[in-house]
Coordinates of C-alpha atoms in Angstrom, one line a residue:
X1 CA -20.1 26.7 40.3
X2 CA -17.5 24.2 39.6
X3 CA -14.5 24.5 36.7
X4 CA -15.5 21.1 35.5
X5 CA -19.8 22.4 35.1
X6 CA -18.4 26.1 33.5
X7 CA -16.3 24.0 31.2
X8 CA -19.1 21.7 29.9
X9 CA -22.0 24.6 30.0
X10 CA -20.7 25.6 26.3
X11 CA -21.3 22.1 25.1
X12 CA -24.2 21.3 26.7
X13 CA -25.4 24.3 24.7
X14 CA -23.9 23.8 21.6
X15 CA -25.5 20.1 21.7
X16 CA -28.7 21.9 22.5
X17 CA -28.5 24.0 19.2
X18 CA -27.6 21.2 17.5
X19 CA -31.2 19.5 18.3
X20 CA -33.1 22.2 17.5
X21 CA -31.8 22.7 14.6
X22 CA -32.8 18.6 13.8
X23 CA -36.2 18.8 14.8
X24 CA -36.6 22.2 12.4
X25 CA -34.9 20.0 9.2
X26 CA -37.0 17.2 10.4
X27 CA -40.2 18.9 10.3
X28 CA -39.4 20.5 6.9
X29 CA -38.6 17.2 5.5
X30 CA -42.0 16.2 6.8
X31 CA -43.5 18.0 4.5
X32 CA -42.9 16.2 1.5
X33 CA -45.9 14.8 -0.1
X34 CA -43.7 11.8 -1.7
X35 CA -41.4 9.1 -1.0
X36 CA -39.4 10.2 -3.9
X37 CA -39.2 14.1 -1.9
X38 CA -38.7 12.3 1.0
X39 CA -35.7 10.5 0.1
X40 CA -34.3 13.3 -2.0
X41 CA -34.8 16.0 0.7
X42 CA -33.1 13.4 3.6
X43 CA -30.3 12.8 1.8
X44 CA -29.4 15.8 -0.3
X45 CA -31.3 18.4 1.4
X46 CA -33.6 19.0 -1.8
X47 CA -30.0 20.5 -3.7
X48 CA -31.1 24.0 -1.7
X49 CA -27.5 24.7 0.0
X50 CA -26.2 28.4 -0.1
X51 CA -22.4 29.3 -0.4
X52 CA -21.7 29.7 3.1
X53 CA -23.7 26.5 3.8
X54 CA -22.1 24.5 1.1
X55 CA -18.3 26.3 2.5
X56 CA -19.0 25.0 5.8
X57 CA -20.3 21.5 5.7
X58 CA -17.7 21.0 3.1
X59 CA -14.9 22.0 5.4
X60 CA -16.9 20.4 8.2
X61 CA -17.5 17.0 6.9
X62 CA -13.4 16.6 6.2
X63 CA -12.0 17.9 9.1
X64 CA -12.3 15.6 11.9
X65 CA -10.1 15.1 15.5
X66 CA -6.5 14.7 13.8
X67 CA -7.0 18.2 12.7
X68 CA -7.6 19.6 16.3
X69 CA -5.6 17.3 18.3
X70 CA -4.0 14.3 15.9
X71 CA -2.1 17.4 13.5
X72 CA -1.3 19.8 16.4
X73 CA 0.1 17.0 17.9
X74 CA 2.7 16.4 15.4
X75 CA 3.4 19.8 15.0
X76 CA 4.6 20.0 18.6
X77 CA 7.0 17.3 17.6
X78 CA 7.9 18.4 14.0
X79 CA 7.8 21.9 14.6
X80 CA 7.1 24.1 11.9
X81 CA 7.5 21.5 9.0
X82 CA 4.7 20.0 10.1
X83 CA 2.7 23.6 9.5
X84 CA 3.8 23.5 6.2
X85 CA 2.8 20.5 5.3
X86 CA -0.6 20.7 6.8
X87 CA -1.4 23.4 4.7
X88 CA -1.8 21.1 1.6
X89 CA -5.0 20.8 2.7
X90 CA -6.0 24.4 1.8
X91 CA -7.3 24.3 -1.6
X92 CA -9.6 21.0 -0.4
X93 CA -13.1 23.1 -1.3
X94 CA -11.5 25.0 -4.0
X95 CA -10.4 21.5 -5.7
X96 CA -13.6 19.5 -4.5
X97 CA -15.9 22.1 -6.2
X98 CA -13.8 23.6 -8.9
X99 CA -13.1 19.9 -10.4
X100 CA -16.1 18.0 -9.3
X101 CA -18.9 20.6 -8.8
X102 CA -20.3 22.1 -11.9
X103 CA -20.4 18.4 -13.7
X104 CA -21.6 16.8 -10.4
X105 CA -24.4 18.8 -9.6
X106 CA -25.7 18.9 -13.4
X107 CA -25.4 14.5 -14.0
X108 CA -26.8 13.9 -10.4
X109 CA -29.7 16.4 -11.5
X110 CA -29.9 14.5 -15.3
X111 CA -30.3 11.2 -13.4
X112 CA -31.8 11.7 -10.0
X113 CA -29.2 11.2 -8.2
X114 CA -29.4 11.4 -4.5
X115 CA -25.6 9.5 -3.7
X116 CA -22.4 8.6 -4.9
X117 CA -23.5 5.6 -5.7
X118 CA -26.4 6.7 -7.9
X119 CA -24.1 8.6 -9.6
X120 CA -21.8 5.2 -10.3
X121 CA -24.9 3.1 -11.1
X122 CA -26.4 5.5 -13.5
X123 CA -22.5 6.1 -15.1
X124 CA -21.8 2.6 -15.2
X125 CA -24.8 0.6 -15.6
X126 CA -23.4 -2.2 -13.7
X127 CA -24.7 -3.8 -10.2
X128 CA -21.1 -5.3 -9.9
X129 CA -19.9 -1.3 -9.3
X130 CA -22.5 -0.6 -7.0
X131 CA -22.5 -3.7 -4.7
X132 CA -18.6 -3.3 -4.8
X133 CA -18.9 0.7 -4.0
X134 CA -21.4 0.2 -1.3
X135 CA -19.5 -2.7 0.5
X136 CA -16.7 -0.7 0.4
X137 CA -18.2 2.6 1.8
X138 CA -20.0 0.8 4.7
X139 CA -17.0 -1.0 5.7
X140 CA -14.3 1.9 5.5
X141 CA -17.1 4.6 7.1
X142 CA -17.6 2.1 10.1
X143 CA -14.0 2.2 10.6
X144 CA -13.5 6.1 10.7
X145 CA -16.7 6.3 12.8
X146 CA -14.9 4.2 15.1
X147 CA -11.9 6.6 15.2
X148 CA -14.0 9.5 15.7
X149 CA -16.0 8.5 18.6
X150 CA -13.3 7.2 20.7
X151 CA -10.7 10.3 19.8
X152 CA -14.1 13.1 20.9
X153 CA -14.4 10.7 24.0
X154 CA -10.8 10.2 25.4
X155 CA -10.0 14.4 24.7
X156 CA -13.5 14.5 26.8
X157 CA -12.3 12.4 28.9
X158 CA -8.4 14.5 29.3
X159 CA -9.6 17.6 29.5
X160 CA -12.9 17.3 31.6
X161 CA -11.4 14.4 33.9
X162 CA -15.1 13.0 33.4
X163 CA -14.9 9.0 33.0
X164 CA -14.4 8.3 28.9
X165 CA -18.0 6.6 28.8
X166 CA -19.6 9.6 29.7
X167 CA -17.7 11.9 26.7
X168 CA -19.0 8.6 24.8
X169 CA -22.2 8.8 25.4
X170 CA -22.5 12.6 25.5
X171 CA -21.1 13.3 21.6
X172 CA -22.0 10.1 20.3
X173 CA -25.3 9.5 21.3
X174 CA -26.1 13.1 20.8
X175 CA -24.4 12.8 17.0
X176 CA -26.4 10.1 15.9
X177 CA -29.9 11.1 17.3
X178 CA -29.9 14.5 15.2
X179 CA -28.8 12.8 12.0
X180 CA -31.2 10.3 12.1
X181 CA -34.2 12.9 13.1
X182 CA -32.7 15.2 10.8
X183 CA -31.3 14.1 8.0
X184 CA -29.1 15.6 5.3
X185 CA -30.9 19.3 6.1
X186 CA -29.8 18.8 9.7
X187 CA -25.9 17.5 9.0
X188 CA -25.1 20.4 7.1
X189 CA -26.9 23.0 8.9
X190 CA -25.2 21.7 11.6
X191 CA -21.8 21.8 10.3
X192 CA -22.4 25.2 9.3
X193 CA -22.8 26.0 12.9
X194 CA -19.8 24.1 13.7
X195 CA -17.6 26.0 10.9
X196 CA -18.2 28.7 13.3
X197 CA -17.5 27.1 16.3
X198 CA -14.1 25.3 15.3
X199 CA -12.9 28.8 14.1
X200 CA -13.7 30.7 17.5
X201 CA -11.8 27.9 18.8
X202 CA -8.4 27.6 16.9
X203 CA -8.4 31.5 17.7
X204 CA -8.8 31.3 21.3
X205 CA -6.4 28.9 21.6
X206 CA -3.5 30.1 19.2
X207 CA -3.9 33.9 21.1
X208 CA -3.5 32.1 24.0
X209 CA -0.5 29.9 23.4
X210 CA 1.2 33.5 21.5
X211 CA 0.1 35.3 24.8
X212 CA 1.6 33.0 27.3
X213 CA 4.7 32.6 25.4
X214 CA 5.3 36.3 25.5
X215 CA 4.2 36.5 21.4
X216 CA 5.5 35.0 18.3
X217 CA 9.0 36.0 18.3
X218 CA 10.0 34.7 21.2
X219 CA 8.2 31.4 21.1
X220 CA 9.9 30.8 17.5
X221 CA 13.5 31.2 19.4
X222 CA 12.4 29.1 22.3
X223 CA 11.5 26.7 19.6
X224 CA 15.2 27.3 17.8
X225 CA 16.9 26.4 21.6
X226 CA 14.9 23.7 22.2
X227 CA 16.1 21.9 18.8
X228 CA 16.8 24.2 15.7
X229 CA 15.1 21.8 13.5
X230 CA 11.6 22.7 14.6
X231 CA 11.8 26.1 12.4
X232 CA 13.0 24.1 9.3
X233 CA 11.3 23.2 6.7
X234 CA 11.9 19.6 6.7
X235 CA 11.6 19.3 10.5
X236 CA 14.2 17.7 13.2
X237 CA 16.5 14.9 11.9
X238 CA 14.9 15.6 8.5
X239 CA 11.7 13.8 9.6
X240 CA 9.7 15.3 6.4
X241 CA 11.4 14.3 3.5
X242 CA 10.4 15.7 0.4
X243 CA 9.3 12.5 -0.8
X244 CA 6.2 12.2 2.5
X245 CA 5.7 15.9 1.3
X246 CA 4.7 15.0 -2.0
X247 CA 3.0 12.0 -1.3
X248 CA 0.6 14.3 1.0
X249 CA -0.4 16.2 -1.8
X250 CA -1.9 13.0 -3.0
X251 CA -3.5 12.0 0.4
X252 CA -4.8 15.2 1.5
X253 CA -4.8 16.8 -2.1
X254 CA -6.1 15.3 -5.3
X255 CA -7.0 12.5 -3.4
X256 CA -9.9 13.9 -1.3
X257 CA -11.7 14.0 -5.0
X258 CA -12.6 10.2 -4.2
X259 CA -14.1 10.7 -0.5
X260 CA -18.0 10.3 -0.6
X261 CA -18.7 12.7 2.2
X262 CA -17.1 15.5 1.0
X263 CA -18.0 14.9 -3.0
X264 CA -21.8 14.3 -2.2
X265 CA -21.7 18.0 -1.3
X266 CA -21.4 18.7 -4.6
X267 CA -24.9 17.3 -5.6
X268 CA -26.6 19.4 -3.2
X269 CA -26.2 22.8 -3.9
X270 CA -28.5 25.3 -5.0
X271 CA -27.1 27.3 -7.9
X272 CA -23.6 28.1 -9.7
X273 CA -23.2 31.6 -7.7
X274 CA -23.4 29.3 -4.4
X275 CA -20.7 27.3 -5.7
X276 CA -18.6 30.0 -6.6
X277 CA -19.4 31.8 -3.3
X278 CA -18.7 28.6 -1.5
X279 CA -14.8 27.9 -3.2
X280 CA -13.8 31.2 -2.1
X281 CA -15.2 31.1 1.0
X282 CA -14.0 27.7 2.0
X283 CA -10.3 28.0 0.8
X284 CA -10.1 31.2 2.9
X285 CA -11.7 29.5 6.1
X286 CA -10.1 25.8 5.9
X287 CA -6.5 27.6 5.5
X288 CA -7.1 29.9 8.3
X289 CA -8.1 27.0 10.9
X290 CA -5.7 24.8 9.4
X291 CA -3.2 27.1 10.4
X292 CA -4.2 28.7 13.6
X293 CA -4.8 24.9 15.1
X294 CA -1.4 23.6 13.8
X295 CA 0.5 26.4 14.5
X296 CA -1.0 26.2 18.0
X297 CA 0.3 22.8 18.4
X298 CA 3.7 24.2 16.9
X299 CA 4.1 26.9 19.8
X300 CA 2.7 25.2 22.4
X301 CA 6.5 23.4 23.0
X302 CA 7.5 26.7 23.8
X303 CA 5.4 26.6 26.3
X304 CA 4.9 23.1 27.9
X305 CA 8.1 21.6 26.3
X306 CA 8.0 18.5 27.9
X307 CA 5.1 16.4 27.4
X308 CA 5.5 13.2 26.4
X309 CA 2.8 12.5 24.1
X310 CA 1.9 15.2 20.8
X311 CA -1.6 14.5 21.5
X312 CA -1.3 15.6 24.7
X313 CA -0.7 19.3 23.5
X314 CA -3.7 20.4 22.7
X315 CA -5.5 19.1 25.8
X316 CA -2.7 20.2 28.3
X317 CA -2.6 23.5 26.9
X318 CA -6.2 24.1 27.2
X319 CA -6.1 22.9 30.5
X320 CA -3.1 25.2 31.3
X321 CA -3.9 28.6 30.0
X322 CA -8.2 29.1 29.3
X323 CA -10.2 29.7 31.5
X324 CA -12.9 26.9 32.0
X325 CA -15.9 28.8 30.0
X326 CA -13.3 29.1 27.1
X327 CA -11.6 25.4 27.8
X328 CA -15.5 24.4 27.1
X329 CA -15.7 26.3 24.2
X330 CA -12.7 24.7 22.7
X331 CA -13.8 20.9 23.4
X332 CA -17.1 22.0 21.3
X333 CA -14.2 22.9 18.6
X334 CA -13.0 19.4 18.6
X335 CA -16.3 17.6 19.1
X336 CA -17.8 19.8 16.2
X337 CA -15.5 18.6 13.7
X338 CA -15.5 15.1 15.0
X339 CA -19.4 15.1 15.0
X340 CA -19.4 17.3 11.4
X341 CA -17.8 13.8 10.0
X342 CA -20.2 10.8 11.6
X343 CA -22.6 12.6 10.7
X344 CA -22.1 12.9 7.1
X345 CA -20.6 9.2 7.2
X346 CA -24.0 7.8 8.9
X347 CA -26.1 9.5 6.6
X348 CA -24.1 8.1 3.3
X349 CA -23.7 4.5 5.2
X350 CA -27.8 4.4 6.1
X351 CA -28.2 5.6 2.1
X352 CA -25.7 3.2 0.9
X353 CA -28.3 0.2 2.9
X354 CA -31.4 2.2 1.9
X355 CA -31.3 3.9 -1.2
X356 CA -28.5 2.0 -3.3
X357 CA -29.5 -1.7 -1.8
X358 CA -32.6 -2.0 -0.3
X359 CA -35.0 -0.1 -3.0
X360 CA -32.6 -0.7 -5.9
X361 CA -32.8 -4.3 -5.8
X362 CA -35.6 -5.0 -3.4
X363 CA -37.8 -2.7 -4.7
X364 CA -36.3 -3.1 -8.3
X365 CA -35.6 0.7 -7.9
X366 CA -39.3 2.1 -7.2
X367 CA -39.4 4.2 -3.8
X368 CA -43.2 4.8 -4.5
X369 CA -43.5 1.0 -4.0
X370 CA -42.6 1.9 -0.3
X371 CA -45.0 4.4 2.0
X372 CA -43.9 7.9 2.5
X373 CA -44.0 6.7 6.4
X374 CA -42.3 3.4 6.0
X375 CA -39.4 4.8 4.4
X376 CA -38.7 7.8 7.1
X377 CA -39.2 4.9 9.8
X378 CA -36.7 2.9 8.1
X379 CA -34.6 5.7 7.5
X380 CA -34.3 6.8 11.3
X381 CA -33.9 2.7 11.8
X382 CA -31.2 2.4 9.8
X383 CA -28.9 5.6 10.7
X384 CA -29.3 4.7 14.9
X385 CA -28.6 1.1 14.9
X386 CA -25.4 2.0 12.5
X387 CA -24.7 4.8 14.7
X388 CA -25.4 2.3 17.5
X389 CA -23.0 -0.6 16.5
X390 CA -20.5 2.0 16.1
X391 CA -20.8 3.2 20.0
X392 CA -20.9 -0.3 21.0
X393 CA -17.8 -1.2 19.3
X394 CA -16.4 2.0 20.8
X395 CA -17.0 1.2 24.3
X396 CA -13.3 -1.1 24.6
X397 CA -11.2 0.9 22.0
X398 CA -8.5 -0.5 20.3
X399 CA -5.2 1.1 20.0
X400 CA -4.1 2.8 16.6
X401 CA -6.6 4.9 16.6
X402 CA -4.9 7.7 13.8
X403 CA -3.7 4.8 11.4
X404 CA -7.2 3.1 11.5
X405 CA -8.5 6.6 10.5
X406 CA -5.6 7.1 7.8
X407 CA -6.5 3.7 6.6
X408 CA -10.3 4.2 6.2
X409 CA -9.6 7.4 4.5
X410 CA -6.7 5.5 2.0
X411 CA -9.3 2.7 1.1
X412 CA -12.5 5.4 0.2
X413 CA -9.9 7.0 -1.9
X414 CA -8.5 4.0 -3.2
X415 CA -12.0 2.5 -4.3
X416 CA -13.5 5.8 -5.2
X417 CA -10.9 8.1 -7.1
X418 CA -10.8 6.7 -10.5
X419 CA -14.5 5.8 -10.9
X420 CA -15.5 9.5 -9.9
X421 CA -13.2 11.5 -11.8
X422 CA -12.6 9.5 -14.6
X423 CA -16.6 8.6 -14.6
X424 CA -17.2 12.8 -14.6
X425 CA -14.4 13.1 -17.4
X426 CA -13.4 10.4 -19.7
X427 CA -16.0 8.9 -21.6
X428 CA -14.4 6.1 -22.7
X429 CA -14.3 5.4 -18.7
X430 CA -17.0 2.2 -18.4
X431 CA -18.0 -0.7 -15.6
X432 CA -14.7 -3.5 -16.4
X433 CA -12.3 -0.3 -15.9
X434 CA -14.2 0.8 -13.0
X435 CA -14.6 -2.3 -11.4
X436 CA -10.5 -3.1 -11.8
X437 CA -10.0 -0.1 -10.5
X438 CA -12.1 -0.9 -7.5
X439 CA -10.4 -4.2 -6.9
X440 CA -7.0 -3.2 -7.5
X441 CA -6.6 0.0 -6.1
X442 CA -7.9 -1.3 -2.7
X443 CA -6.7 -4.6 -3.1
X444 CA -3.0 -3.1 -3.3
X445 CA -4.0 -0.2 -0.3
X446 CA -4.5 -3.1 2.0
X447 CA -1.5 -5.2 0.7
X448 CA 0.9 -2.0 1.0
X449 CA -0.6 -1.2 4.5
X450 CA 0.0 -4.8 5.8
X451 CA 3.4 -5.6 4.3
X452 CA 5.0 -2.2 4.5
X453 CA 7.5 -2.3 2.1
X454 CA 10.7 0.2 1.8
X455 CA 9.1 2.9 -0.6
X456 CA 12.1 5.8 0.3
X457 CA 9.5 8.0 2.4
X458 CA 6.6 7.6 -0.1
X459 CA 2.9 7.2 1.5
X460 CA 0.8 3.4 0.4
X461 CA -1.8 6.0 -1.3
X462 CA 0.8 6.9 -3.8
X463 CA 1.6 3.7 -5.8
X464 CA -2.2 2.7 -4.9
X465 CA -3.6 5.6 -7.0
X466 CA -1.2 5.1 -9.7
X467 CA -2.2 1.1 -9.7
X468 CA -5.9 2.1 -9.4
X469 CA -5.3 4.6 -11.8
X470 CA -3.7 2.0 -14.7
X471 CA -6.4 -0.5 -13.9
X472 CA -9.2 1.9 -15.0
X473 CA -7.7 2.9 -18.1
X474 CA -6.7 -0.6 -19.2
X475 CA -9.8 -2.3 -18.0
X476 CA -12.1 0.2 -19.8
X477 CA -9.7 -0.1 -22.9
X478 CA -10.1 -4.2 -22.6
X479 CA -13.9 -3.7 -22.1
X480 CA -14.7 -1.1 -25.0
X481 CA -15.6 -3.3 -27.1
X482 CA -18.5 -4.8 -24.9
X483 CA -19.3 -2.2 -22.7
X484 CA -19.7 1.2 -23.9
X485 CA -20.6 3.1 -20.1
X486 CA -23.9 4.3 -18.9
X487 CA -24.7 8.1 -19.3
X488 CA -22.5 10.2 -21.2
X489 CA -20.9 13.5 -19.6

């Protein structure tokens, strides 16, 4: 048996899992007796998730390729400071549930609320949020989709040596037939299974790299010979100032309070011990892959110190020191967290078109007004042909892939932030703040991100939030008078 076949036997099984695990969430789905069950066990799961479920998808849904090969990749340039920094992202579950999850889970229940944007509408009784928050989600989701599917394809395509349309066509057809068979039960079963498979990975790998390198201590002095700055805190030529530091805690830290794929979650689970269980359990497991993957990339320079791309690390050194079995097992690591994020995006994007468009305003907001079986056909309709317009667009990737992803990700935030946590927490919060916020925080994302001004080291996300942040409060101040918000939390 070839190297190539051993290496893709793991994934061809782990894909396997993945569609048996679809057709099971589609058949429970099918039992629903109502449009109204339908809908709310497609897109939420029917709020059933356990701790360990709600952990992984969580973790799952966020991390995507740059945490496998984009991050590691800049650790093997930065060195250590890189580590350091990457570890912001720690607390991601702990924050997303501990801030957003008691209060999300008990309005979405008060109000039905199946998405994001239910929440919005039902908060801030105004179609001008929705239409604006929908727009904006469909756009920005279809951009990181993008990302994704061509980052899973080319690592395919550098590790395998298979052409990159066949890594296309492989994750991403496979990705978008189990969520739209599936539905929400599927996407975070799934990603349950793929918590497990990205932590085998990032183990294999970093035991590997420590192995070959002749273990730890002497890969951190061939670091120190090879430049001393890649053991400092603030990396070679001081290429982490304090200021990008600080500006990541915004990016990676408060600010993954406005992404819809990862807040959603917290709609969906089953009871406060699952949440609880699920904070712990997901700070312990996103810091330990976190780490083991970027440290990886850190060490790996000890090894292989002359590549001349970062994002070549990852690939080269599974090429270099796994055996192919294990070099497949790895690309499922990868693959698992980029397919653990389409999927979540494709089910949001096809509720965004179904739920929060179609049957709001269509329908005037009655799903009963639509057959139980027209509106799982239109459902599966509706998540492949987004899935497929994605793949298409795919086929001749663009360059930039990392900042279109950064972007996507600084324009969810951007538009969602404010109107979510303030929505959750201030009830003076009401539809003109919301909708300046909305406008002006992405208005000046995309402004800052095209002009790039001088800002001494500091992120666009930074002075976005704080401009998104003033527009809310002054817009719901100038509309208090007229508009006194939707439910009250």
């Amino acid at each position: 048996m070839s190297n190539t076949l051993l290496t893709i036997i793991p994934v061809i099984i782990y894909l396997a899992m993945s569609f048996g695990v679809a057709l099971w969430a589609r058949k429970k789905a099918e039992s629903t007796k109502s449009s109204k069950g339908f809908i709310e066990d497609y897109f939420i799961g029917g709020r059933s998730m356990g701790g360990m479920v709600l952990a992984m998808t969580i973790i799952a849904s966020y991390t995507s390729a740059s945490s496998f090969v984009g991050g590691p990749g800049v650790a093997y340039k930065l060195g250590l400071s890189w580590v350091l920094l990457a570890m912001i992202q720690v607390p991601t579950t702990f924050l997303t549930l501990g801030i957003l999850g008691k209060r999300f889970a008990i309005v979405a229940r008060q109000t039905d609320s199946v998405t994001i944007t239910d929440f919005l509408r039902a908060r801030y009784k105004s179609d001008t949020v929705v239409i604006l928050c929908s727009v904006a989600l469909i756009l920005f989701f279809m951009a990181a989709m993008l990302a994704q599917f061509i980052g899973g394809a080319r690592l395919f395509q550098t590790v395998t040596g298979y052409p990159y349309i066949v890594g296309l066509a492989l994750f991403g057809i496979s990705v978008v037939l189990y969520t739209a068979i599936g539905g929400f039960r599927a996407v975070v079963l799934t990603d349950a299974i793929q918590g497990i498979v990205m932590v085998v990975a990032v183990v294999v790998i970093l035991l590997a790299v420590i192995n070959a390198g002749g273990g730890m201590e002497k890969c951190i002095q061939s670091l120190k010979a090879i430049d001393p700055g890649l053991i400092t805190p603030t990396g070679p030529k001081d290429a982490v100032p304090q200021p990008f530091t600080l500006s990541f805690w915004v990016l990676v830290g408060i600010g993954i309070l406005g992404l819809p794929q990862t807040t959603q979650r917290c709609m969906g689970y089953r009871d406060s011990k699952a949440m609880h269980d699920a904070m712990i359990i997901g700070t312990l497991l996103i810091g330990f892959m976190i780490l083991c993957a970027h440290l990886a990339g850190t060490l790996g320079r000890a090894i292989l110190p002359e590549l001349p791309a970062g994002d070549l690390a990852m690939p080269s050194l599974i090429v270099e020191l796994l055996s192919p079995v294990w070099a497949g097992v790895f690309i499922a690591g990868p693959l698992a967290a980029i397919m653990s994020t389409v999927d979540s995006m494709l089910l949001l994007v096809s509720a965004a078109i179904i739920k929060d468009l179609y049957i709001h305003y269509r329908l005037k907001g009655d799903a009963s007004r639509m057959t139980l079986v027209s509106i799982k056909k239109m459902s599966l309709i509706c998540t492949v042909v987004v899935g497929l317009m994605v793949f298409v667009a795919a086929i001749e990737p663009p360059d930039l892939l990392v900042w279109i992803n950064l972007f996507a990700f600084g324009g969810l935030e951007a538009a969602f932030l404010c109107p979510i946590v303030l929505g959750l927490y201030w009830d003076k919060g009401n539809s003109t703040g919301a909708i300046s916020s909305i406008i002006i925080g992405v208005g000046t994302f995309i402004a800052l991100t095209i002009m790039k001004p001088a800002m001494g080291g500091v992120h666009a996300i930074v002075p976005t939030t704080l401009a998104s942040l003033l527009a809310f409060v002054l817009g719901s101040y100038a509309g208090l008078s007229r508009n006194k918000g939707g439910i009250t939390v």
